[in-house]
mmCIF file of C-alpha atoms in Angstrom:
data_model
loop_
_atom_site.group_PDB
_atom_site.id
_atom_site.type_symbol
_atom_site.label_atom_id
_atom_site.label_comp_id
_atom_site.label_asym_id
_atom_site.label_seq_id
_atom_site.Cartn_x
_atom_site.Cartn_y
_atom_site.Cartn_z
ATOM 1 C CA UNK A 177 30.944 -89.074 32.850
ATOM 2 C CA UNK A 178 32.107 -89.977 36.049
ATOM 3 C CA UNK A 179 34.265 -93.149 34.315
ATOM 4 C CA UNK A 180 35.271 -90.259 32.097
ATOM 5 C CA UNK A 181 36.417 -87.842 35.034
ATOM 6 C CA UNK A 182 37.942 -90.813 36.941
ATOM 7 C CA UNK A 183 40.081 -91.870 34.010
ATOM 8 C CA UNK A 184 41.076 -87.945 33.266
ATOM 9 C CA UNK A 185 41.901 -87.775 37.424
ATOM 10 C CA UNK A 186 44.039 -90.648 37.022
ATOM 11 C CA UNK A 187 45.507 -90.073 34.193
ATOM 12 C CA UNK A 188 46.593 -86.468 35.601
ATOM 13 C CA UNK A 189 48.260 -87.984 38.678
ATOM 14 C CA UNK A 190 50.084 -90.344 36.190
ATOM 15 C CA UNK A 191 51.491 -87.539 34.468
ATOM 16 C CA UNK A 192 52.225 -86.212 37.814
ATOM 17 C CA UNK A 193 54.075 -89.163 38.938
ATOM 18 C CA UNK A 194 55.304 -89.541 35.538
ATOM 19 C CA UNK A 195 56.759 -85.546 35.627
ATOM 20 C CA UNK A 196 58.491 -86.736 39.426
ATOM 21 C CA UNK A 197 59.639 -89.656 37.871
ATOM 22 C CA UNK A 198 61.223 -87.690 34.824
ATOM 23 C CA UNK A 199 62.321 -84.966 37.505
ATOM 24 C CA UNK A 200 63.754 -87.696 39.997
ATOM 25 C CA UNK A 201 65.644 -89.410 37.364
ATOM 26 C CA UNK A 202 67.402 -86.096 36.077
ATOM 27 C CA UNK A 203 68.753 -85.548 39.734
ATOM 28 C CA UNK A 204 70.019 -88.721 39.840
ATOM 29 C CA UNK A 205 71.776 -88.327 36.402
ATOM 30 C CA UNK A 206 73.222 -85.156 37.596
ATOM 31 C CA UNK A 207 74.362 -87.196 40.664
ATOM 32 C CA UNK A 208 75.493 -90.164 38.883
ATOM 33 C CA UNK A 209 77.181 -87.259 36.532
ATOM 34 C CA UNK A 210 79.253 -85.253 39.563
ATOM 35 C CA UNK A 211 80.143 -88.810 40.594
ATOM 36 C CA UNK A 212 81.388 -90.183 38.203
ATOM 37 C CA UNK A 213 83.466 -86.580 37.494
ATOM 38 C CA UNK A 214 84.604 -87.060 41.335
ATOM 39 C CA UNK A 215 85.893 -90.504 40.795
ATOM 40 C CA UNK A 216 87.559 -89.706 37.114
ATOM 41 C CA UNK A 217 89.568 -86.775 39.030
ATOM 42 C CA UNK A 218 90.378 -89.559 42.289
ATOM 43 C CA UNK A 219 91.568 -91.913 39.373
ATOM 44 C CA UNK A 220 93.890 -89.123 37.462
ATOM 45 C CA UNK A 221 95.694 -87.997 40.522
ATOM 46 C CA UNK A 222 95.945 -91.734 41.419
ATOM 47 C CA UNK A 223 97.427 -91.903 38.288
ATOM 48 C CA UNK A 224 99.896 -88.533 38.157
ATOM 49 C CA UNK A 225 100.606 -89.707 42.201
ATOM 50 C CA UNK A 226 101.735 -93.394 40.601
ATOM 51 C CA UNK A 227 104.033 -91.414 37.873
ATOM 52 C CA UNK A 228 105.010 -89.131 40.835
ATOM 53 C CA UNK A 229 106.331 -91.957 42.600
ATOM 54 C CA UNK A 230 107.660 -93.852 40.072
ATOM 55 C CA UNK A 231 109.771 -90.655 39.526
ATOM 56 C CA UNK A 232 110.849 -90.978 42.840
ATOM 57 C CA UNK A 233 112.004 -93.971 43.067
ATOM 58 C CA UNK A 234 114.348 -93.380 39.676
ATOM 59 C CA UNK A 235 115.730 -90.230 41.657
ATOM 60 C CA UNK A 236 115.752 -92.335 44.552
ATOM 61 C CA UNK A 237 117.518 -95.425 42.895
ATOM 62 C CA UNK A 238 119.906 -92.492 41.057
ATOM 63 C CA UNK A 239 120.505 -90.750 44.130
ATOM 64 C CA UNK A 240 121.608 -93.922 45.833
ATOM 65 C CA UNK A 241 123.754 -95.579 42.916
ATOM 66 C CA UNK A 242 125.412 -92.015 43.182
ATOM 67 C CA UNK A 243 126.073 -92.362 46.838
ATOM 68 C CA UNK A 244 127.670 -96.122 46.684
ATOM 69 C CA UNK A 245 130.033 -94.676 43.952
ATOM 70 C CA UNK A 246 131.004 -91.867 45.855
ATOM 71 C CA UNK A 247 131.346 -94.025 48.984
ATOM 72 C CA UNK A 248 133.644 -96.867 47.011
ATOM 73 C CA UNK A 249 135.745 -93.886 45.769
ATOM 74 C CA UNK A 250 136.269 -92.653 49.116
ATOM 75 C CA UNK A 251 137.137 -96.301 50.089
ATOM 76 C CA UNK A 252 139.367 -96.676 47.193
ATOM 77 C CA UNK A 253 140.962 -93.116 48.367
ATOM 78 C CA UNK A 254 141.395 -93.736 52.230
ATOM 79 C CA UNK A 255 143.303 -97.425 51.013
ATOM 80 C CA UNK A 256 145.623 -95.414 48.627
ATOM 81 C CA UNK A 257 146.331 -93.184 52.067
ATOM 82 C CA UNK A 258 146.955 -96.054 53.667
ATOM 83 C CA UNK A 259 149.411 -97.479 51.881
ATOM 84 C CA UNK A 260 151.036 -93.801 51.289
ATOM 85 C CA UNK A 261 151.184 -93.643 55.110
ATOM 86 C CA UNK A 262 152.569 -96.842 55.177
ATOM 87 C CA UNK A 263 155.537 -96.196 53.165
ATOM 88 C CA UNK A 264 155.998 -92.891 54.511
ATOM 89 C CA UNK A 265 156.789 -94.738 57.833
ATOM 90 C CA UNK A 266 158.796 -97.175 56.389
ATOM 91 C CA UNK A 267 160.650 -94.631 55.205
ATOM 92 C CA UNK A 268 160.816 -92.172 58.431
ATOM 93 C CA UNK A 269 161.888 -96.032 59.946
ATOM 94 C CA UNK A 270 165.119 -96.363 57.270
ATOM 95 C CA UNK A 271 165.878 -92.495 57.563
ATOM 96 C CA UNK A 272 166.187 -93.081 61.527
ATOM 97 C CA UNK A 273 168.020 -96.040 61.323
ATOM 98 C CA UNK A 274 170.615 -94.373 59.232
ATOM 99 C CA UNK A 275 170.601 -91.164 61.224
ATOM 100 C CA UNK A 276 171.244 -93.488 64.363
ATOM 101 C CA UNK A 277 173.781 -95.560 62.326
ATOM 102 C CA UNK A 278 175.361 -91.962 60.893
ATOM 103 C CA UNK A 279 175.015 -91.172 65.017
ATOM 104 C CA UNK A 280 177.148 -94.176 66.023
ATOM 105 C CA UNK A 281 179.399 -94.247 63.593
ATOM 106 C CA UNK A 282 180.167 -90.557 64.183
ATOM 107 C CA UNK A 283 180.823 -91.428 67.989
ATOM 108 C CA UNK A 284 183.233 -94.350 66.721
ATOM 109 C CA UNK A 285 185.182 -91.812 64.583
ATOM 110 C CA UNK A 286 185.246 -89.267 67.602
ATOM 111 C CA UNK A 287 186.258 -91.933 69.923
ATOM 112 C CA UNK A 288 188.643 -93.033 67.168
ATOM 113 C CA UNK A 289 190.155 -89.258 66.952
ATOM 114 C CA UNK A 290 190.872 -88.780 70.585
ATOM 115 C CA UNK A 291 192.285 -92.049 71.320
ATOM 116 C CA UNK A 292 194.551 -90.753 68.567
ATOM 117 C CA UNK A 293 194.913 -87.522 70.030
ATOM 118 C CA UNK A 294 195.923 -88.927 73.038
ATOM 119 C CA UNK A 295 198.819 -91.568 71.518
ATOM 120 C CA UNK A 296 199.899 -87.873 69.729
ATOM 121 C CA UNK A 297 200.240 -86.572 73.254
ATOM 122 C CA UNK A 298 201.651 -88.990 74.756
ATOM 123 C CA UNK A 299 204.100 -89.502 72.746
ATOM 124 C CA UNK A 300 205.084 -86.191 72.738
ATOM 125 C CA UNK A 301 205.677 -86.179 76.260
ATOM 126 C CA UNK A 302 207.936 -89.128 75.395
ATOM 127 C CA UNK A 303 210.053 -87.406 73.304
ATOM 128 C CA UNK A 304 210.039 -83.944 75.785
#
């Protein structure tokens, strides 16, 4: 009997242990569970923060392209100025030089009218 009650005491605290055991291992798979939800969610907005930058670099790579465009065609634009500006003052240049020549020629012809005026005088005083 007392083999008996020994046997039925042990076996009791083996289904005891077993039962913590059982109990013990659930927690762990609940625990192992959350993980393992924790890390899938840690991997997915790795994942959507890899597409999110991936995105940005296209707008980033657009945005730029854009930009060197926009900066050669304001290059190409201030050299066409340039050259506009350029001929403009060639062209102020020529206009001055024939205002100055129109100028000097105009003083020759004045010159050219008094001496005249003068010789018409003159000799009318010779002939008074």
């Amino acid at each position: 009997k007392e083999e008996s009650a020994l046997i039925n005491t042990e076996r009791e605290q083996m289904k005891k242990q077993l039962d913590r055991n059982k109990t013990e291992l659930e927690e762990m798979q609940q625990s192992a569970q959350a993980h393992s939800s924790e890390i899938q969610a840690f991997l997915d907005e790795k994942a959507k923060n890899t597409r999110d930058k991936k995105k940005l670099q296209k707008a980033l790579l657009a945005y730029r392209n854009d930009t060197d465009t926009q900066l050669k065609q304001i290059h190409n634009e201030k050299e066409e100025l340039e050259k506009n500006v350029t001929l403009y003052r060639e062209k102020v240049e020529v206009l001055m030089g024939e205002r100055e020549k129109s100028d000097s020629e105009k003083e020759d012809l004045q010159k050219s009218a008094l001496a005249q005026n003068e010789r018409v005088e003159s000799l009318l005083k010779e002939k008074e």
